[in-house]
Amino acid sequence: MNKIIKNLFLALTKWIYYRVGWIRASFLGVDLDWASRVSPQAQIAGVRSIGAALIGRQVSIGAGTYLGSGIIQCARIGKYCSIGPSVILGPTEHRLDHWTTSPYEARDAGEEIGSTDKPAVPSVIGDGVWIGARAVILQGVQIGDRAVIAAGAVVNRDVPANETWGGVPARFIKRNRIAKCKS
């Protein structure tokens, strides 16, 4: 019974936390899906829309960017980016130099539950980047301006500006042709 009450309390606390962020984002003019969960600490001023995504506290998103859905945990996203559905940016990673990768095994041995996590290093996404559906961008990866990440790609290293990358792990596909803006 104690576990049920604790779980209900934690669920209610998380719901309130993300609703506060959702309301804050609404006041900032962001078009939001009801299912979106936005940390009140996320920097999102000027974002166009957020679909059914989870936006963590270690996230900043530039003006004009829109997100379909997914989990954005640890990232700095530039202006005017197009982020497709089910994208994961900056997921938590485990330390490989620790005696276990399981946070529960570490806790059962008397350690803090976060002792198996690598320190968070944000992914940095440049301006005008397009990230396709179900792509995964690991922590610490930098993606240059106007790059394109293909759907389903797993990006584990830096991507230069104006290039298209895809695959698992992501590799160079082609150089993007840059057209001048109409005046």
JSON list of C-alpha atoms in Angstrom, two decimals, residues 31-119:
[
{"chain": "A", "resi": 31, "resn": "ASP", "atom": "CA", "xyz": [1.64, 26.25, -29.98]},
{"chain": "A", "resi": 32, "resn": "LEU", "atom": "CA", "xyz": [1.43, 23.11, -27.81]},
{"chain": "A", "resi": 33, "resn": "ASP", "atom": "CA", "xyz": [-0.08, 19.67, -28.05]},
{"chain": "A", "resi": 34, "resn": "TRP", "atom": "CA", "xyz": [-1.97, 18.78, -24.86]},
{"chain": "A", "resi": 35, "resn": "ALA", "atom": "CA", "xyz": [0.28, 15.72, -24.49]},
{"chain": "A", "resi": 36, "resn": "SER", "atom": "CA", "xyz": [3.50, 17.77, -24.53]},
{"chain": "A", "resi": 37, "resn": "ARG", "atom": "CA", "xyz": [5.48, 17.87, -21.28]},
{"chain": "A", "resi": 38, "resn": "VAL", "atom": "CA", "xyz": [7.69, 20.92, -20.94]},
{"chain": "A", "resi": 39, "resn": "SER", "atom": "CA", "xyz": [10.03, 21.56, -18.03]},
{"chain": "A", "resi": 40, "resn": "PRO", "atom": "CA", "xyz": [9.45, 25.01, -16.55]},
{"chain": "A", "resi": 41, "resn": "GLN", "atom": "CA", "xyz": [13.26, 25.44, -16.67]},
{"chain": "A", "resi": 42, "resn": "ALA", "atom": "CA", "xyz": [13.56, 24.83, -20.44]},
{"chain": "A", "resi": 43, "resn": "GLN", "atom": "CA", "xyz": [14.45, 27.89, -22.53]},
{"chain": "A", "resi": 44, "resn": "ILE", "atom": "CA", "xyz": [11.81, 27.96, -25.27]},
{"chain": "A", "resi": 45, "resn": "ALA", "atom": "CA", "xyz": [10.97, 31.59, -26.02]},
{"chain": "A", "resi": 46, "resn": "GLY", "atom": "CA", "xyz": [10.07, 31.99, -29.71]},
{"chain": "A", "resi": 47, "resn": "VAL", "atom": "CA", "xyz": [9.55, 28.28, -30.42]},
{"chain": "A", "resi": 48, "resn": "ARG", "atom": "CA", "xyz": [6.73, 27.79, -32.98]},
{"chain": "A", "resi": 49, "resn": "SER", "atom": "CA", "xyz": [5.23, 24.50, -31.83]},
{"chain": "A", "resi": 50, "resn": "ILE", "atom": "CA", "xyz": [5.85, 21.46, -29.68]},
{"chain": "A", "resi": 51, "resn": "GLY", "atom": "CA", "xyz": [3.96, 18.25, -30.35]},
{"chain": "A", "resi": 52, "resn": "ALA", "atom": "CA", "xyz": [3.67, 15.32, -27.95]},
{"chain": "A", "resi": 53, "resn": "ALA", "atom": "CA", "xyz": [7.26, 15.74, -26.76]},
{"chain": "A", "resi": 54, "resn": "LEU", "atom": "CA", "xyz": [9.02, 15.65, -23.41]},
{"chain": "A", "resi": 55, "resn": "ILE", "atom": "CA", "xyz": [11.28, 18.71, -23.05]},
{"chain": "A", "resi": 56, "resn": "GLY", "atom": "CA", "xyz": [13.78, 18.43, -20.17]},
{"chain": "A", "resi": 57, "resn": "ARG", "atom": "CA", "xyz": [15.20, 21.18, -17.99]},
{"chain": "A", "resi": 58, "resn": "GLN", "atom": "CA", "xyz": [18.63, 21.14, -19.69]},
{"chain": "A", "resi": 59, "resn": "VAL", "atom": "CA", "xyz": [17.15, 22.22, -23.02]},
{"chain": "A", "resi": 60, "resn": "SER", "atom": "CA", "xyz": [17.19, 25.48, -24.94]},
{"chain": "A", "resi": 61, "resn": "ILE", "atom": "CA", "xyz": [15.40, 25.84, -28.26]},
{"chain": "A", "resi": 62, "resn": "GLY", "atom": "CA", "xyz": [15.77, 28.73, -30.71]},
{"chain": "A", "resi": 63, "resn": "ALA", "atom": "CA", "xyz": [13.06, 30.87, -32.25]},
{"chain": "A", "resi": 64, "resn": "GLY", "atom": "CA", "xyz": [11.07, 29.49, -35.16]},
{"chain": "A", "resi": 65, "resn": "THR", "atom": "CA", "xyz": [11.85, 25.85, -34.37]},
{"chain": "A", "resi": 66, "resn": "TYR", "atom": "CA", "xyz": [9.13, 23.22, -34.31]},
{"chain": "A", "resi": 67, "resn": "LEU", "atom": "CA", "xyz": [9.13, 19.70, -32.85]},
{"chain": "A", "resi": 68, "resn": "GLY", "atom": "CA", "xyz": [6.88, 16.80, -33.77]},
{"chain": "A", "resi": 69, "resn": "SER", "atom": "CA", "xyz": [7.26, 14.50, -30.80]},
{"chain": "A", "resi": 70, "resn": "GLY", "atom": "CA", "xyz": [9.95, 12.65, -28.89]},
{"chain": "A", "resi": 71, "resn": "ILE", "atom": "CA", "xyz": [12.27, 13.15, -25.95]},
{"chain": "A", "resi": 72, "resn": "ILE", "atom": "CA", "xyz": [14.59, 16.15, -25.79]},
{"chain": "A", "resi": 73, "resn": "GLN", "atom": "CA", "xyz": [16.66, 15.65, -22.63]},
{"chain": "A", "resi": 74, "resn": "CYS", "atom": "CA", "xyz": [19.93, 17.54, -22.95]},
{"chain": "A", "resi": 75, "resn": "ALA", "atom": "CA", "xyz": [20.30, 19.81, -25.99]},
{"chain": "A", "resi": 76, "resn": "ARG", "atom": "CA", "xyz": [20.83, 23.30, -27.34]},
{"chain": "A", "resi": 77, "resn": "ILE", "atom": "CA", "xyz": [18.78, 23.64, -30.51]},
{"chain": "A", "resi": 78, "resn": "GLY", "atom": "CA", "xyz": [19.24, 26.55, -32.91]},
{"chain": "A", "resi": 79, "resn": "LYS", "atom": "CA", "xyz": [16.72, 28.70, -34.75]},
{"chain": "A", "resi": 80, "resn": "TYR", "atom": "CA", "xyz": [14.31, 27.49, -37.45]},
{"chain": "A", "resi": 81, "resn": "CYS", "atom": "CA", "xyz": [14.97, 23.78, -36.98]},
{"chain": "A", "resi": 82, "resn": "SER", "atom": "CA", "xyz": [12.48, 21.14, -38.14]},
{"chain": "A", "resi": 83, "resn": "ILE", "atom": "CA", "xyz": [12.40, 18.17, -35.80]},
{"chain": "A", "resi": 84, "resn": "GLY", "atom": "CA", "xyz": [10.24, 15.21, -36.83]},
{"chain": "A", "resi": 85, "resn": "PRO", "atom": "CA", "xyz": [8.22, 12.75, -34.78]},
{"chain": "A", "resi": 86, "resn": "SER", "atom": "CA", "xyz": [9.72, 10.39, -32.19]},
{"chain": "A", "resi": 87, "resn": "VAL", "atom": "CA", "xyz": [13.15, 12.07, -32.19]},
{"chain": "A", "resi": 88, "resn": "ILE", "atom": "CA", "xyz": [15.46, 11.56, -29.20]},
{"chain": "A", "resi": 89, "resn": "LEU", "atom": "CA", "xyz": [18.06, 14.24, -28.44]},
{"chain": "A", "resi": 90, "resn": "GLY", "atom": "CA", "xyz": [20.68, 13.90, -25.70]},
{"chain": "A", "resi": 91, "resn": "PRO", "atom": "CA", "xyz": [19.46, 10.73, -24.00]},
{"chain": "A", "resi": 92, "resn": "THR", "atom": "CA", "xyz": [20.88, 9.70, -20.65]},
{"chain": "A", "resi": 93, "resn": "GLU", "atom": "CA", "xyz": [23.93, 7.50, -21.11]},
{"chain": "A", "resi": 94, "resn": "HIS", "atom": "CA", "xyz": [25.54, 5.01, -18.73]},
{"chain": "A", "resi": 95, "resn": "ARG", "atom": "CA", "xyz": [29.14, 5.12, -17.57]},
{"chain": "A", "resi": 96, "resn": "LEU", "atom": "CA", "xyz": [31.16, 2.22, -18.92]},
{"chain": "A", "resi": 97, "resn": "ASP", "atom": "CA", "xyz": [33.92, 2.69, -16.34]},
{"chain": "A", "resi": 98, "resn": "HIS", "atom": "CA", "xyz": [31.59, 1.93, -13.43]},
{"chain": "A", "resi": 99, "resn": "TRP", "atom": "CA", "xyz": [31.32, -1.58, -11.99]},
{"chain": "A", "resi": 100, "resn": "THR", "atom": "CA", "xyz": [27.66, -1.75, -13.15]},
{"chain": "A", "resi": 101, "resn": "THR", "atom": "CA", "xyz": [25.51, 0.04, -15.70]},
{"chain": "A", "resi": 102, "resn": "SER", "atom": "CA", "xyz": [22.31, -0.66, -13.74]},
{"chain": "A", "resi": 103, "resn": "PRO", "atom": "CA", "xyz": [21.21, 2.21, -11.50]},
{"chain": "A", "resi": 104, "resn": "TYR", "atom": "CA", "xyz": [19.16, -0.25, -9.41]},
{"chain": "A", "resi": 105, "resn": "GLU", "atom": "CA", "xyz": [22.07, -2.60, -8.82]},
{"chain": "A", "resi": 106, "resn": "ALA", "atom": "CA", "xyz": [24.16, 0.40, -7.74]},
{"chain": "A", "resi": 107, "resn": "ARG", "atom": "CA", "xyz": [21.36, 1.55, -5.39]},
{"chain": "A", "resi": 108, "resn": "ASP", "atom": "CA", "xyz": [20.98, -1.94, -3.93]},
{"chain": "A", "resi": 109, "resn": "ALA", "atom": "CA", "xyz": [24.74, -1.89, -3.22]},
{"chain": "A", "resi": 110, "resn": "GLY", "atom": "CA", "xyz": [24.36, 1.39, -1.28]},
{"chain": "A", "resi": 111, "resn": "GLU", "atom": "CA", "xyz": [25.31, 3.89, -4.01]},
{"chain": "A", "resi": 112, "resn": "GLU", "atom": "CA", "xyz": [23.32, 6.84, -5.31]},
{"chain": "A", "resi": 113, "resn": "ILE", "atom": "CA", "xyz": [20.89, 5.85, -8.10]},
{"chain": "A", "resi": 114, "resn": "GLY", "atom": "CA", "xyz": [22.54, 8.32, -10.53]},
{"chain": "A", "resi": 115, "resn": "SER", "atom": "CA", "xyz": [26.05, 6.93, -9.98]},
{"chain": "A", "resi": 116, "resn": "THR", "atom": "CA", "xyz": [25.86, 4.92, -13.22]},
{"chain": "A", "resi": 117, "resn": "ASP", "atom": "CA", "xyz": [24.95, 7.94, -15.40]},
{"chain": "A", "resi": 118, "resn": "LYS", "atom": "CA", "xyz": [27.52, 9.78, -17.51]},
{"chain": "A", "resi": 119, "resn": "PRO", "atom": "CA", "xyz": [27.66, 13.52, -16.76]}
]
